[in-house]
């Protein structure tokens, strides 16, 4: 019977005494190092199991130079704001939950970190590797990891390092094409894209897909961007500018998850109905999209699977395995009331 939670934790000396060997032999046997006879190793293992012995993480870190801890670094999407904006985004919360569960399943802890501003920030984390979310041009975070020889995986490709294949992403340009095809089939001919100025790969690739699609279909590209520390308010203002223009769009894609709600707010302020007068969609699904009035058509990028895959890929890198990368997670278009057929 193993030790109960109320009993003192067994030590390596306790195991050594029970197995009739030295503490050094216990260490060698349990870690598969040295030349310990098989029968001795079996006796040590049996004693360790009987006593409920587990080597401490600190000791293991000293022995292996690993801490059993991974970092999930959330990049600031609003550089002028000190608030961790990602924590309020539905998709990021799914990433965090799935990544944490996957790390724990693999006997690792997951540390949630703000953006890395220097090499020292990364050293202070004392982690075995890092997952960087949505890096942007010039942030230097991937370079910090490389300079310190830390295994690193990015969620979405790093714009500054096209040679870095260790990333998990969606096929963003193709996802945008699928969404545009749906709006076009629903009767829209003047489809606007309300994007952001963040510069991460998801934003850039989605815009690229939009511009290629409009060119192929002989349609006018209508693009505007919301910027600043109050991005949602700016999104509402920019949507209003689009709707007040001489050739107002009949559909607007609010690319970030919060923008669709601001588009509908701008439409209501002008007496326009959704979907009667305007079709609305968003580039990423969220609880706000699902529970909107009306519910909003969205691209489901499966952020939980993204989080799981990112941890698995990072652990493969830490183990020195040549895992297949990059990893592309399929997306699904969730069609909802906000993009019902015009005139239906």
XYZ file of C-alpha atoms in Angstrom:
344
model
C 0.000 0.000 0.000
C 1.406 3.414 -0.998
C 1.872 6.253 1.440
C -1.295 8.221 2.240
C -1.539 11.991 1.756
C -1.451 12.435 5.564
C 1.903 10.656 5.977
C 5.288 12.378 5.531
C 6.523 12.179 1.946
C 9.017 9.380 1.373
C 12.569 10.446 0.604
C 15.256 8.865 -1.530
C 16.909 7.640 1.707
C 13.700 5.847 2.673
C 13.680 4.041 -0.660
C 17.361 3.197 -0.313
C 16.794 1.717 3.158
C 13.799 -0.322 1.992
C 15.685 -1.674 -1.042
C 18.938 -2.259 0.853
C 21.017 -0.035 -1.448
C 22.624 3.394 -1.337
C 20.750 6.614 -2.217
C 23.066 6.980 -5.219
C 21.974 3.574 -6.512
C 18.315 4.591 -6.101
C 18.928 7.723 -8.174
C 20.703 5.761 -10.906
C 18.053 3.039 -10.981
C 15.041 5.339 -11.120
C 16.546 7.537 -13.807
C 17.898 4.745 -16.005
C 21.476 5.898 -15.686
C 24.666 4.005 -14.824
C 25.095 0.235 -14.660
C 22.559 -0.973 -12.101
C 21.790 -4.694 -12.231
C 18.275 -5.448 -13.482
C 17.303 -7.258 -10.287
C 18.508 -4.291 -8.217
C 16.601 -1.835 -10.396
C 13.433 -3.920 -9.989
C 13.891 -3.984 -6.198
C 14.351 -0.209 -6.106
C 11.304 0.375 -8.295
C 9.173 -1.862 -6.094
C 10.318 -0.050 -2.954
C 9.645 3.364 -4.513
C 6.136 2.302 -5.521
C 5.420 0.828 -2.099
C 6.510 4.024 -0.360
C 4.834 6.357 -2.875
C 8.151 8.024 -3.654
C 8.341 10.703 -6.364
C 11.491 12.647 -7.182
C 11.063 16.383 -6.605
C 10.854 18.724 -9.568
C 13.733 20.793 -8.180
C 15.999 17.742 -8.022
C 14.965 16.692 -11.491
C 15.661 20.189 -12.828
C 19.157 20.163 -11.345
C 19.803 16.727 -12.831
C 18.330 17.223 -16.296
C 18.406 21.026 -16.731
C 14.639 20.869 -17.220
C 11.975 22.374 -15.003
C 8.872 20.623 -16.305
C 7.337 24.036 -17.000
C 6.217 25.534 -20.310
C 5.360 29.163 -21.051
C 2.353 30.356 -23.025
C 3.192 33.930 -23.985
C 0.290 36.182 -24.926
C 1.345 38.959 -27.262
C -0.218 42.360 -26.652
C -2.533 43.204 -29.520
C -2.860 46.800 -28.377
C 0.633 48.102 -27.876
C -0.500 51.309 -26.163
C -2.443 49.403 -23.523
C -1.045 47.679 -20.461
C -4.132 45.487 -20.100
C -3.814 41.799 -21.107
C -6.429 42.120 -23.865
C -6.134 38.466 -24.919
C -7.600 37.299 -21.620
C -10.900 38.890 -22.618
C -10.955 37.207 -26.046
C -13.049 34.054 -26.142
C -10.678 32.243 -28.512
C -7.635 32.818 -26.318
C -9.431 31.397 -23.307
C -10.067 28.175 -25.257
C -6.388 28.071 -26.211
C -5.308 28.544 -22.598
C -7.644 25.865 -21.206
C -6.689 23.245 -23.796
C -2.972 24.018 -23.569
C -3.069 23.750 -19.764
C -4.888 20.413 -19.860
C -2.465 19.017 -22.447
C 0.576 20.148 -20.469
C -0.751 18.586 -17.253
C -1.547 15.355 -19.091
C 2.120 15.251 -20.088
C 3.316 15.961 -16.521
C 4.186 19.594 -17.240
C 2.987 22.854 -15.817
C 1.914 25.777 -17.988
C 2.860 29.322 -17.080
C 0.867 32.184 -18.654
C 3.201 35.057 -19.441
C 2.816 38.623 -20.691
C 4.830 39.604 -23.779
C 8.581 39.086 -23.610
C 10.325 42.452 -23.744
C 13.912 41.220 -23.338
C 16.127 38.155 -23.084
C 16.012 38.580 -19.315
C 12.230 38.203 -19.303
C 12.625 34.771 -20.856
C 15.471 33.726 -18.555
C 13.448 34.746 -15.497
C 10.623 32.401 -16.503
C 12.894 29.350 -16.068
C 10.913 27.262 -18.550
C 11.841 24.406 -20.860
C 10.228 26.057 -23.878
C 7.710 28.654 -24.960
C 4.582 29.016 -27.073
C 4.231 32.511 -28.544
C 0.721 33.643 -29.492
C 0.263 35.911 -32.500
C 3.668 37.520 -32.728
C 3.833 40.804 -34.606
C 6.603 42.362 -36.709
C 9.436 43.741 -34.628
C 8.426 42.268 -31.265
C 11.653 40.208 -31.087
C 10.130 37.402 -29.038
C 11.073 34.518 -31.318
C 14.606 35.867 -31.523
C 14.854 35.922 -27.719
C 14.018 32.217 -27.645
C 16.481 31.393 -30.390
C 19.335 33.310 -28.801
C 18.800 31.458 -25.509
C 18.396 28.127 -27.329
C 14.882 27.614 -25.977
C 12.557 25.385 -27.991
C 9.761 27.606 -29.281
C 6.468 27.148 -31.101
C 4.279 29.961 -32.378
C 0.519 30.092 -32.733
C 0.301 31.512 -36.249
C 3.536 32.003 -38.161
C 6.005 34.673 -37.086
C 6.002 37.479 -39.701
C 9.688 38.256 -39.133
C 10.915 34.661 -39.461
C 9.546 32.883 -42.553
C 12.115 30.117 -41.986
C 10.508 29.149 -38.647
C 8.319 26.164 -39.468
C 7.372 25.312 -35.906
C 3.933 26.892 -35.789
C 0.269 25.955 -35.465
C -2.212 27.859 -37.592
C -5.310 27.836 -39.747
C -5.231 28.331 -43.510
C -6.325 31.916 -43.024
C -6.409 33.021 -46.647
C -8.510 30.003 -47.613
C -10.791 30.523 -44.595
C -11.473 34.053 -45.804
C -12.340 32.716 -49.253
C -14.868 30.305 -47.745
C -16.509 33.129 -45.807
C -16.613 35.400 -48.863
C -18.097 32.616 -50.996
C -20.901 32.257 -48.454
C -21.676 35.994 -48.355
C -21.593 36.172 -52.143
C -24.000 33.216 -52.379
C -26.249 35.051 -49.917
C -26.550 37.947 -52.373
C -23.813 40.336 -51.206
C -21.876 42.178 -53.917
C -20.216 44.992 -51.964
C -18.446 43.113 -49.179
C -16.297 45.211 -46.869
C -13.533 43.947 -44.580
C -13.110 45.803 -41.283
C -9.748 44.685 -39.988
C -7.147 45.838 -37.479
C -3.661 47.254 -37.722
C -2.085 44.578 -35.534
C 0.135 43.065 -38.222
C 0.025 39.490 -36.972
C -0.061 36.658 -39.503
C -3.779 35.938 -39.030
C -4.683 39.531 -39.906
C -2.241 39.790 -42.819
C -3.151 36.428 -44.351
C -6.893 37.075 -44.007
C -6.486 40.399 -45.806
C -4.442 38.718 -48.527
C -7.205 36.157 -49.037
C -9.821 38.922 -49.204
C -7.926 40.960 -51.791
C -7.248 37.922 -53.976
C -10.910 36.846 -53.855
C -12.310 40.277 -54.749
C -9.890 40.578 -57.650
C -10.847 37.137 -58.985
C -14.548 38.018 -58.780
C -14.161 41.465 -60.327
C -15.502 43.159 -57.198
C -14.326 46.361 -55.552
C -12.216 45.747 -52.438
C -13.566 47.779 -49.515
C -11.113 47.709 -46.612
C -10.960 49.780 -43.459
C -9.067 49.339 -40.222
C -9.776 50.052 -36.573
C -6.798 51.067 -34.490
C -5.922 52.503 -31.109
C -6.356 51.466 -27.510
C -10.164 51.548 -27.735
C -10.354 49.285 -30.762
C -14.020 48.369 -30.332
C -15.150 52.001 -30.276
C -12.940 52.694 -33.270
C -14.499 49.698 -35.029
C -17.955 51.188 -34.524
C -16.779 54.531 -35.901
C -15.112 52.963 -38.927
C -18.167 50.818 -39.651
C -20.216 54.015 -39.571
C -17.899 55.627 -42.105
C -18.360 52.633 -44.398
C -22.137 52.679 -44.040
C -22.351 56.440 -44.641
C -20.280 56.311 -47.816
C -21.652 56.863 -51.331
C -21.315 53.143 -52.106
C -22.219 51.599 -48.788
C -21.454 47.883 -48.436
C -24.212 45.297 -48.318
C -22.047 43.032 -46.128
C -19.282 43.715 -43.609
C -16.812 41.220 -42.163
C -15.607 42.400 -38.756
C -12.406 40.374 -38.685
C -11.564 40.320 -34.930
C -14.265 38.723 -32.830
C -15.487 41.941 -31.186
C -15.803 43.970 -34.355
C -18.969 42.267 -35.621
C -20.939 43.513 -32.619
C -19.700 47.040 -33.259
C -20.709 46.775 -36.911
C -24.244 45.838 -35.847
C -24.278 48.706 -33.370
C -23.358 51.134 -36.139
C -26.040 49.626 -38.386
C -28.752 49.956 -35.744
C -27.797 53.593 -35.149
C -28.584 54.223 -38.806
C -31.875 52.348 -38.826
C -30.452 49.394 -40.763
C -31.490 45.861 -39.946
C -29.257 42.779 -39.888
C -29.648 40.741 -42.041
C -32.440 42.615 -43.857
C -30.311 45.581 -44.968
C -26.812 44.398 -44.138
C -25.105 41.024 -43.810
C -22.550 40.715 -40.996
C -19.901 38.083 -40.278
C -16.695 37.746 -38.282
C -13.358 36.056 -38.850
C -13.327 34.164 -35.560
C -16.093 32.525 -33.573
C -16.882 33.515 -29.981
C -19.607 33.445 -27.371
C -20.546 36.979 -28.446
C -21.070 35.761 -32.011
C -23.111 32.758 -30.904
C -25.316 34.791 -28.557
C -25.594 37.968 -30.643
C -28.863 39.590 -31.697
C -28.969 38.164 -34.262
C -26.345 35.387 -33.906
C -23.353 36.151 -36.135
C -21.895 33.951 -38.860
C -18.281 33.177 -37.959
C -15.218 31.115 -38.791
C -14.629 28.531 -36.068
C -10.824 28.183 -35.959
C -11.030 25.463 -33.266
C -8.844 27.313 -30.733
C -8.962 24.388 -28.281
C -7.321 22.131 -30.855
C -4.810 24.900 -31.596
C -3.823 25.014 -27.926
C -3.527 21.245 -27.675
C -1.484 20.950 -30.866
C 0.860 23.775 -29.830
C 1.777 22.040 -26.566
C 2.248 18.680 -28.292
C 4.497 20.272 -30.903
C 6.544 22.088 -28.252
C 7.019 18.899 -26.234
C 8.230 17.165 -29.395
C 10.810 19.914 -29.858
C 11.937 19.651 -26.232
C 12.397 15.892 -26.672
C 14.473 16.522 -29.793
C 11.983 14.843 -32.134
C 11.623 15.893 -35.751
C 7.857 16.318 -35.651
C 5.922 17.283 -38.748
C 5.450 21.049 -38.873
C 3.808 23.421 -39.424
C 0.506 22.083 -38.127
C -2.634 23.365 -39.849
C -5.910 23.087 -37.941
C -9.039 22.873 -40.134
C -11.623 25.616 -39.646
C -15.409 25.387 -39.981
C -17.796 28.093 -41.173
C -20.639 28.530 -38.675
C -23.512 30.034 -40.673
C -25.982 31.964 -38.530
C -28.847 34.432 -38.893
C -26.685 37.517 -39.510
C -25.921 36.386 -43.054
C -29.294 35.061 -44.192
C -30.047 35.538 -47.862
C -30.707 39.149 -48.846
C -34.363 39.542 -49.728
C -35.269 36.129 -48.262
